[in-house]
mmCIF file of C-alpha atoms in Angstrom:
data_model
loop_
_atom_site.group_PDB
_atom_site.id
_atom_site.type_symbol
_atom_site.label_atom_id
_atom_site.label_comp_id
_atom_site.label_asym_id
_atom_site.label_seq_id
_atom_site.Cartn_x
_atom_site.Cartn_y
_atom_site.Cartn_z
ATOM 1 C CA MET A 1 -12.569 27.576 1.688
ATOM 2 C CA SER A 2 -16.254 26.751 1.171
ATOM 3 C CA ASN A 3 -15.612 25.271 -2.291
ATOM 4 C CA THR A 4 -13.758 22.253 -0.876
ATOM 5 C CA ILE A 5 -14.907 19.063 0.790
ATOM 6 C CA ILE A 6 -12.853 18.243 3.882
ATOM 7 C CA ASP A 7 -15.125 15.906 5.782
ATOM 8 C CA THR A 8 -18.367 14.047 5.134
ATOM 9 C CA ASN A 9 -21.044 12.815 7.470
ATOM 10 C CA PHE A 10 -23.657 11.309 5.170
ATOM 11 C CA LYS A 11 -26.391 8.888 6.204
ATOM 12 C CA PHE A 12 -27.165 6.810 3.123
ATOM 13 C CA PRO A 13 -29.919 4.167 2.970
ATOM 14 C CA GLY A 14 -28.534 0.757 3.981
ATOM 15 C CA GLN A 15 -25.379 2.333 5.418
ATOM 16 C CA LYS A 16 -23.526 -0.096 7.700
ATOM 17 C CA SER A 17 -20.307 1.734 8.506
ATOM 18 C CA VAL A 18 -17.897 4.467 7.410
ATOM 19 C CA TYR A 19 -14.127 4.197 7.076
ATOM 20 C CA LYS A 20 -12.184 7.465 6.949
ATOM 21 C CA GLY A 21 -8.731 7.282 5.375
ATOM 22 C CA LYS A 22 -6.249 10.097 4.875
ATOM 23 C CA VAL A 23 -8.055 11.361 1.776
ATOM 24 C CA ARG A 24 -10.994 9.049 1.040
ATOM 25 C CA GLU A 25 -14.123 8.234 3.015
ATOM 26 C CA VAL A 26 -15.695 4.852 2.328
ATOM 27 C CA TYR A 27 -19.341 4.078 3.070
ATOM 28 C CA ASN A 28 -20.404 0.419 3.347
ATOM 29 C CA ILE A 29 -23.880 -0.048 1.843
ATOM 30 C CA ASN A 30 -25.704 -3.235 2.946
ATOM 31 C CA ASP A 31 -22.390 -5.143 3.142
ATOM 32 C CA GLN A 32 -22.620 -5.345 -0.661
ATOM 33 C CA GLU A 33 -21.032 -2.253 -2.162
ATOM 34 C CA LEU A 34 -18.806 0.603 -1.163
ATOM 35 C CA VAL A 35 -19.338 4.296 -1.901
ATOM 36 C CA MET A 36 -15.906 5.950 -1.902
ATOM 37 C CA ILE A 37 -15.754 9.726 -1.694
ATOM 38 C CA ALA A 38 -12.513 11.459 -2.651
ATOM 39 C CA THR A 39 -12.267 14.537 -0.419
ATOM 40 C CA ASP A 40 -10.077 17.581 -1.049
ATOM 41 C CA ARG A 41 -7.842 16.711 1.904
ATOM 42 C CA LEU A 42 -4.113 16.845 1.239
ATOM 43 C CA SER A 43 -1.834 14.358 2.975
ATOM 44 C CA ALA A 44 1.963 14.557 3.003
ATOM 45 C CA PHE A 45 4.436 12.654 5.195
ATOM 46 C CA ASP A 46 1.342 10.748 6.435
ATOM 47 C CA VAL A 47 -0.059 13.977 7.916
ATOM 48 C CA VAL A 48 -3.317 15.551 6.722
ATOM 49 C CA MET A 49 -2.891 19.269 6.034
ATOM 50 C CA PRO A 50 -5.336 21.682 7.732
ATOM 51 C CA LYS A 51 -6.794 23.104 4.496
ATOM 52 C CA GLY A 52 -8.396 21.411 1.512
ATOM 53 C CA ILE A 53 -7.254 21.866 -2.094
ATOM 54 C CA PRO A 54 -10.045 22.936 -4.499
ATOM 55 C CA TYR A 55 -10.899 20.205 -7.089
ATOM 56 C CA LYS A 56 -8.285 17.793 -5.730
ATOM 57 C CA GLY A 57 -10.818 15.070 -4.892
ATOM 58 C CA GLN A 58 -12.440 15.341 -8.317
ATOM 59 C CA ILE A 59 -9.027 15.181 -9.998
ATOM 60 C CA LEU A 60 -7.916 12.076 -8.071
ATOM 61 C CA ASN A 61 -11.230 10.300 -8.564
ATOM 62 C CA GLN A 62 -11.394 10.994 -12.294
ATOM 63 C CA ILE A 63 -7.770 10.007 -12.990
ATOM 64 C CA ALA A 64 -8.214 6.796 -10.972
ATOM 65 C CA THR A 65 -11.427 5.797 -12.758
ATOM 66 C CA LYS A 66 -9.899 6.509 -16.194
ATOM 67 C CA MET A 67 -6.808 4.451 -15.309
ATOM 68 C CA MET A 68 -8.908 1.563 -14.005
ATOM 69 C CA ALA A 69 -10.769 1.503 -17.313
ATOM 70 C CA ALA A 70 -7.415 1.508 -19.137
ATOM 71 C CA THR A 71 -6.083 -1.489 -17.175
ATOM 72 C CA GLU A 72 -9.151 -3.679 -16.555
ATOM 73 C CA ASP A 73 -8.139 -6.049 -19.381
ATOM 74 C CA LEU A 74 -4.988 -6.874 -17.364
ATOM 75 C CA VAL A 75 -6.142 -6.743 -13.753
ATOM 76 C CA PRO A 76 -9.723 -6.915 -12.421
ATOM 77 C CA ASN A 77 -10.796 -3.957 -10.255
ATOM 78 C CA TRP A 78 -13.504 -3.144 -7.735
ATOM 79 C CA LEU A 79 -15.202 -0.314 -9.665
ATOM 80 C CA THR A 80 -18.839 -0.471 -10.877
ATOM 81 C CA ALA A 81 -20.001 3.180 -11.158
ATOM 82 C CA THR A 82 -19.036 6.864 -10.806
ATOM 83 C CA PRO A 83 -22.267 8.714 -9.915
ATOM 84 C CA ASP A 84 -20.453 11.980 -9.061
ATOM 85 C CA PRO A 85 -17.116 13.589 -10.036
ATOM 86 C CA ASN A 86 -15.830 12.904 -6.481
ATOM 87 C CA VAL A 87 -17.422 9.475 -6.034
ATOM 88 C CA ALA A 88 -16.588 5.911 -7.063
ATOM 89 C CA VAL A 89 -18.819 2.940 -6.251
ATOM 90 C CA GLY A 90 -17.685 -0.664 -6.290
ATOM 91 C CA HIS A 91 -17.750 -4.141 -4.818
ATOM 92 C CA LEU A 92 -17.269 -4.588 -1.094
ATOM 93 C CA CYS A 93 -13.740 -5.940 -0.601
ATOM 94 C CA GLU A 94 -11.559 -6.994 2.281
ATOM 95 C CA PRO A 95 -8.401 -4.906 1.709
ATOM 96 C CA PHE A 96 -4.958 -6.459 2.007
ATOM 97 C CA LYS A 97 -3.117 -4.614 4.773
ATOM 98 C CA VAL A 98 -0.158 -3.842 2.536
ATOM 99 C CA GLU A 99 0.557 -1.254 -0.134
ATOM 100 C CA MET A 100 2.349 -2.589 -3.194
ATOM 101 C CA VAL A 101 4.901 0.111 -3.960
ATOM 102 C CA ILE A 102 6.840 -0.324 -7.202
ATOM 103 C CA ARG A 103 9.785 1.841 -8.251
ATOM 104 C CA GLY A 104 11.358 2.179 -11.673
ATOM 105 C CA TYR A 105 13.717 4.955 -10.548
ATOM 106 C CA MET A 106 15.743 5.934 -7.498
ATOM 107 C CA SER A 107 13.522 8.789 -6.305
ATOM 108 C CA GLY A 108 11.654 10.122 -3.283
ATOM 109 C CA HIS A 109 11.759 7.833 -0.257
ATOM 110 C CA ALA A 110 14.172 5.403 -1.958
ATOM 111 C CA ALA A 111 16.596 8.250 -2.760
ATOM 112 C CA ARG A 112 16.366 9.611 0.800
ATOM 113 C CA GLU A 113 17.174 6.138 2.204
ATOM 114 C CA TYR A 114 20.030 5.687 -0.302
ATOM 115 C CA LYS A 115 21.477 9.100 0.570
ATOM 116 C CA ALA A 116 21.424 8.041 4.233
ATOM 117 C CA GLY A 117 23.742 5.166 3.281
ATOM 118 C CA LYS A 118 21.224 2.325 3.171
ATOM 119 C CA ARG A 119 21.736 -0.243 0.420
ATOM 120 C CA MET A 120 18.812 -2.514 1.281
ATOM 121 C CA LEU A 121 15.213 -1.426 0.804
ATOM 122 C CA CYS A 122 12.429 -3.842 1.800
ATOM 123 C CA GLY A 123 14.845 -6.744 1.506
ATOM 124 C CA ILE A 124 16.065 -5.709 -1.944
ATOM 125 C CA ALA A 125 19.750 -4.891 -2.479
ATOM 126 C CA LEU A 126 20.264 -1.539 -4.219
ATOM 127 C CA PRO A 127 23.150 -1.184 -6.697
ATOM 128 C CA GLU A 128 26.155 0.931 -5.684
ATOM 129 C CA GLY A 129 26.974 4.154 -7.524
ATOM 130 C CA MET A 130 23.428 5.300 -8.282
ATOM 131 C CA LYS A 131 22.440 8.958 -8.411
ATOM 132 C CA GLU A 132 19.072 10.332 -7.386
ATOM 133 C CA ASN A 133 16.490 9.778 -10.173
ATOM 134 C CA ASP A 134 18.612 7.174 -12.000
ATOM 135 C CA LYS A 135 16.646 4.292 -13.514
ATOM 136 C CA PHE A 136 16.862 0.928 -11.743
ATOM 137 C CA PRO A 137 18.048 -1.985 -13.924
ATOM 138 C CA GLU A 138 14.576 -3.510 -13.314
ATOM 139 C CA PRO A 139 11.584 -2.073 -11.403
ATOM 140 C CA ILE A 140 11.679 -3.090 -7.724
ATOM 141 C CA ILE A 141 8.706 -3.825 -5.459
ATOM 142 C CA THR A 142 9.105 -2.207 -2.028
ATOM 143 C CA PRO A 143 5.910 -2.881 -0.055
ATOM 144 C CA ALA A 144 4.680 -0.875 2.929
ATOM 145 C CA THR A 145 2.344 -1.858 5.734
ATOM 146 C CA LYS A 146 -0.953 0.049 5.584
ATOM 147 C CA ALA A 147 -1.158 2.496 8.482
ATOM 148 C CA GLU A 148 -4.298 3.726 10.200
ATOM 149 C CA MET A 149 -4.978 7.476 9.954
ATOM 150 C CA GLY A 150 -2.361 9.371 11.977
ATOM 151 C CA ASP A 151 0.208 6.565 11.820
ATOM 152 C CA HIS A 152 3.065 6.150 9.358
ATOM 153 C CA ASP A 153 3.208 3.447 6.689
ATOM 154 C CA GLU A 154 6.283 1.263 7.260
ATOM 155 C CA ASP A 155 8.586 -0.420 4.762
ATOM 156 C CA ILE A 156 8.409 -4.202 4.868
ATOM 157 C CA SER A 157 10.036 -7.005 2.861
ATOM 158 C CA ARG A 158 8.279 -9.862 1.054
ATOM 159 C CA GLU A 159 9.722 -12.177 3.716
ATOM 160 C CA GLY A 160 8.369 -9.951 6.490
ATOM 161 C CA ILE A 161 4.879 -9.977 4.961
ATOM 162 C CA LEU A 162 4.846 -13.778 4.720
ATOM 163 C CA LYS A 163 6.455 -14.304 8.134
ATOM 164 C CA ARG A 164 3.859 -12.087 9.835
ATOM 165 C CA SER A 165 1.087 -13.743 7.772
ATOM 166 C CA ILE A 166 -0.129 -10.336 6.556
ATOM 167 C CA VAL A 167 -0.776 -11.964 3.157
ATOM 168 C CA SER A 168 -0.605 -15.666 2.219
ATOM 169 C CA GLU A 169 2.173 -16.750 -0.153
ATOM 170 C CA ASP A 170 -0.269 -17.630 -2.951
ATOM 171 C CA ASP A 171 -2.079 -14.315 -2.688
ATOM 172 C CA TYR A 172 1.186 -12.372 -2.472
ATOM 173 C CA SER A 173 2.378 -13.951 -5.729
ATOM 174 C CA VAL A 174 -0.787 -12.625 -7.395
ATOM 175 C CA LEU A 175 -0.228 -9.141 -5.883
ATOM 176 C CA GLU A 176 3.329 -9.068 -7.246
ATOM 177 C CA ASP A 177 2.206 -10.232 -10.691
ATOM 178 C CA TYR A 178 -0.608 -7.664 -10.843
ATOM 179 C CA THR A 179 1.723 -4.907 -9.585
ATOM 180 C CA ARG A 180 4.265 -5.535 -12.355
ATOM 181 C CA LYS A 181 1.562 -5.715 -15.047
ATOM 182 C CA LEU A 182 -0.081 -2.475 -13.891
ATOM 183 C CA PHE A 183 3.263 -0.663 -13.701
ATOM 184 C CA GLN A 184 4.162 -1.799 -17.212
ATOM 185 C CA ARG A 185 0.821 -0.546 -18.587
ATOM 186 C CA GLY A 186 1.058 2.662 -16.549
ATOM 187 C CA SER A 187 4.548 3.276 -17.933
ATOM 188 C CA GLU A 188 3.261 2.804 -21.496
ATOM 189 C CA ILE A 189 0.358 5.216 -20.919
ATOM 190 C CA ALA A 190 2.744 7.760 -19.376
ATOM 191 C CA ALA A 191 5.197 7.428 -22.289
ATOM 192 C CA SER A 192 2.361 8.157 -24.736
ATOM 193 C CA ARG A 193 1.869 11.481 -22.889
ATOM 194 C CA GLY A 194 5.572 12.377 -22.857
ATOM 195 C CA LEU A 195 5.903 11.330 -19.225
ATOM 196 C CA ILE A 196 7.872 8.769 -17.216
ATOM 197 C CA LEU A 197 6.038 6.812 -14.485
ATOM 198 C CA VAL A 198 8.760 6.880 -11.833
ATOM 199 C CA ASP A 199 7.110 5.017 -8.978
ATOM 200 C CA THR A 200 3.623 4.286 -7.737
ATOM 201 C CA LYS A 201 1.615 2.227 -5.287
ATOM 202 C CA TYR A 202 -1.294 -0.149 -5.753
ATOM 203 C CA GLU A 203 -3.769 -1.476 -3.233
ATOM 204 C CA PHE A 204 -5.704 -4.687 -3.582
ATOM 205 C CA GLY A 205 -8.636 -6.370 -1.894
ATOM 206 C CA LYS A 206 -10.606 -9.601 -2.015
ATOM 207 C CA THR A 207 -14.243 -9.686 -3.071
ATOM 208 C CA LYS A 208 -16.776 -11.837 -1.241
ATOM 209 C CA ASP A 209 -16.213 -14.625 -3.759
ATOM 210 C CA GLY A 210 -12.455 -14.612 -3.122
ATOM 211 C CA LYS A 211 -11.352 -12.725 -6.240
ATOM 212 C CA ILE A 212 -8.321 -10.435 -5.863
ATOM 213 C CA VAL A 213 -9.052 -7.007 -7.359
ATOM 214 C CA LEU A 214 -7.404 -3.607 -7.616
ATOM 215 C CA ILE A 215 -8.979 -1.069 -5.239
ATOM 216 C CA ASP A 216 -8.535 2.594 -4.229
ATOM 217 C CA GLU A 217 -6.630 4.912 -6.598
ATOM 218 C CA ILE A 218 -4.244 4.166 -9.460
ATOM 219 C CA HIS A 219 -1.683 6.299 -11.310
ATOM 220 C CA THR A 220 -2.809 9.538 -9.643
ATOM 221 C CA PRO A 221 -0.382 12.308 -8.609
ATOM 222 C CA ASP A 222 -1.023 11.323 -4.975
ATOM 223 C CA SER A 223 -0.067 7.684 -5.449
ATOM 224 C CA SER A 224 2.515 8.116 -8.219
ATOM 225 C CA ARG A 225 5.475 10.192 -9.253
ATOM 226 C CA TYR A 226 5.923 11.284 -12.867
ATOM 227 C CA PHE A 227 8.826 12.985 -14.657
ATOM 228 C CA TYR A 228 8.692 14.761 -18.004
ATOM 229 C CA ALA A 229 10.472 12.466 -20.478
ATOM 230 C CA ASP A 230 11.755 15.372 -22.581
ATOM 231 C CA GLY A 231 15.190 16.351 -21.247
ATOM 232 C CA TYR A 232 15.239 13.632 -18.563
ATOM 233 C CA GLN A 233 18.642 12.252 -19.573
ATOM 234 C CA ASP A 234 20.177 15.707 -20.068
ATOM 235 C CA ARG A 235 19.088 16.728 -16.584
ATOM 236 C CA GLN A 236 20.523 13.497 -15.124
ATOM 237 C CA ASP A 237 23.831 14.029 -16.954
ATOM 238 C CA ARG A 238 24.085 17.592 -15.645
ATOM 239 C CA GLY A 239 23.082 16.575 -12.111
ATOM 240 C CA GLU A 240 19.966 18.767 -12.214
ATOM 241 C CA ALA A 241 16.633 18.133 -10.502
ATOM 242 C CA GLN A 242 14.016 16.456 -12.675
ATOM 243 C CA LYS A 243 10.825 18.212 -13.772
ATOM 244 C CA GLN A 244 8.181 16.388 -11.758
ATOM 245 C CA LEU A 245 4.464 15.776 -11.964
ATOM 246 C CA SER A 246 3.489 14.575 -8.492
ATOM 247 C CA LYS A 247 2.729 16.006 -5.089
ATOM 248 C CA GLU A 248 6.499 15.992 -4.441
ATOM 249 C CA PHE A 249 6.354 19.782 -4.910
ATOM 250 C CA VAL A 250 4.193 19.943 -1.748
ATOM 251 C CA ARG A 251 6.642 17.706 0.148
ATOM 252 C CA GLN A 252 9.564 19.906 -0.939
ATOM 253 C CA TRP A 253 7.697 23.062 0.173
ATOM 254 C CA LEU A 254 7.030 21.448 3.563
ATOM 255 C CA ILE A 255 10.673 20.343 3.922
ATOM 256 C CA SER A 256 11.827 23.905 3.094
ATOM 257 C CA ASN A 257 9.482 25.077 5.872
ATOM 258 C CA ASN A 258 11.003 22.597 8.362
ATOM 259 C CA PHE A 259 8.242 20.004 8.297
ATOM 260 C CA GLN A 260 8.621 16.282 7.582
ATOM 261 C CA GLY A 261 5.882 14.914 9.835
ATOM 262 C CA LEU A 262 8.324 14.301 12.675
ATOM 263 C CA GLU A 263 7.398 14.561 16.327
ATOM 264 C CA GLY A 264 7.352 18.134 17.622
ATOM 265 C CA GLN A 265 7.110 19.666 14.131
ATOM 266 C CA THR A 266 4.191 21.940 13.235
ATOM 267 C CA VAL A 267 2.535 22.067 9.830
ATOM 268 C CA PRO A 268 3.502 25.440 8.268
ATOM 269 C CA PHE A 269 0.732 27.954 7.492
ATOM 270 C CA MET A 270 -0.662 27.609 3.969
ATOM 271 C CA SER A 271 -1.977 30.917 2.632
ATOM 272 C CA ASP A 272 -5.005 30.989 0.303
ATOM 273 C CA ASP A 273 -2.643 32.038 -2.501
ATOM 274 C CA TYR A 274 -0.453 28.991 -1.893
ATOM 275 C CA ILE A 275 -3.531 26.718 -1.753
ATOM 276 C CA GLU A 276 -4.600 28.174 -5.121
ATOM 277 C CA THR A 277 -1.200 27.382 -6.670
ATOM 278 C CA VAL A 278 -1.446 23.792 -5.365
ATOM 279 C CA SER A 279 -4.911 23.485 -6.943
ATOM 280 C CA ASP A 280 -3.555 24.815 -10.252
ATOM 281 C CA ARG A 281 -0.698 22.289 -10.133
ATOM 282 C CA TYR A 282 -3.157 19.440 -9.577
ATOM 283 C CA ILE A 283 -5.168 20.576 -12.614
ATOM 284 C CA GLU A 284 -1.929 20.665 -14.641
ATOM 285 C CA LEU A 285 -1.173 17.132 -13.413
ATOM 286 C CA TYR A 286 -4.625 15.934 -14.486
ATOM 287 C CA GLU A 287 -4.309 17.382 -17.978
ATOM 288 C CA ASN A 288 -0.808 16.002 -18.516
ATOM 289 C CA ILE A 289 -1.579 12.547 -17.156
ATOM 290 C CA THR A 290 -4.901 12.083 -19.001
ATOM 291 C CA GLY A 291 -4.234 14.192 -22.094
ATOM 292 C CA GLU A 292 -7.661 15.801 -21.573
ATOM 293 C CA THR A 293 -8.820 19.268 -20.506
ATOM 294 C CA PHE A 294 -10.015 19.354 -16.902
ATOM 295 C CA VAL A 295 -13.670 20.365 -16.518
ATOM 296 C CA LYS A 296 -14.374 21.860 -13.083
ATOM 297 C CA ALA A 297 -17.480 20.461 -11.403
ATOM 298 C CA ASP A 298 -19.956 22.822 -9.716
ATOM 299 C CA VAL A 299 -18.583 23.365 -6.206
ATOM 300 C CA SER A 300 -21.109 25.973 -5.015
ATOM 301 C CA ASN A 301 -22.437 23.332 -2.598
ATOM 302 C CA ILE A 302 -20.272 20.294 -3.000
ATOM 303 C CA GLN A 303 -21.746 18.333 -0.044
ATOM 304 C CA GLU A 304 -25.314 18.660 -1.357
ATOM 305 C CA ARG A 305 -24.224 17.771 -4.886
ATOM 306 C CA ILE A 306 -22.466 14.579 -3.780
ATOM 307 C CA GLU A 307 -25.319 13.532 -1.489
ATOM 308 C CA ALA A 308 -27.954 14.070 -4.214
ATOM 309 C CA ASN A 309 -25.952 12.120 -6.823
ATOM 310 C CA VAL A 310 -25.257 9.187 -4.501
ATOM 311 C CA LEU A 311 -28.883 9.006 -3.334
ATOM 312 C CA GLU A 312 -30.050 9.008 -6.951
ATOM 313 C CA TYR A 313 -27.614 6.174 -7.729
ATOM 314 C CA LEU A 314 -28.680 4.112 -4.698
ATOM 315 C CA LYS A 315 -32.328 4.210 -5.785
#
């Protein structure tokens, strides 16, 4: 699909290096700022799907920048500019090699582990007698180590992080504090839209002057799971699946087509019609999460558009 951006190979003035993650590509400019491009790549089970999803990068970038603006009074972030719908620019940071996952409900990975009989997750004891999608008595932080592209993120406990010196104890206390504050604010924003923020992940980095800031994405459908609040309790009482706003629908489609990113498994074929439905779902997610109508950017030549906007900004 020519109207998607799958890969970039820009040469910006002052460019020092490029880091390519599962979805985002980050250009280091003069060791001062980072230009982060949200591509249309789709990752599930830590595997990047072969086809891009139209407008997905724009959707993720615009939700993340709106949510950073809505939380910057609580937690400082890396962002300084958004010169293009797919691009965020911010301070150069040294990322912490851990993802701060926080869960308000027993869903997704936590539910799969629980169903398998595990009652400890990242060093936290899980209560007996919980059903999938039940609310935890208190939100729990279940960190994961940050994997390189092609590898799987791994669950890790607070003790494991400190023991392996992945993060210092002082810094980790700040990460936990920021994670809880962001989740609380995210939950309030979601509630105002008739949604429940089920679980999410935050990533943090350190600026050159040693300040810990929020980086990457926040409260997007790729990093978060949302339920519709209306009818949540009725569905739980009846043992029905919850109505979700997240990319869980992609994971479920993959599972039903015998793919969970395990060795020897092949990514199932995604038809153009299916890709279109995924794009439509992402637009629906955007509009529900932000409460605003999604405005499609011009994608007739998305690479040229991004390059021109970034070059103009860097002047």
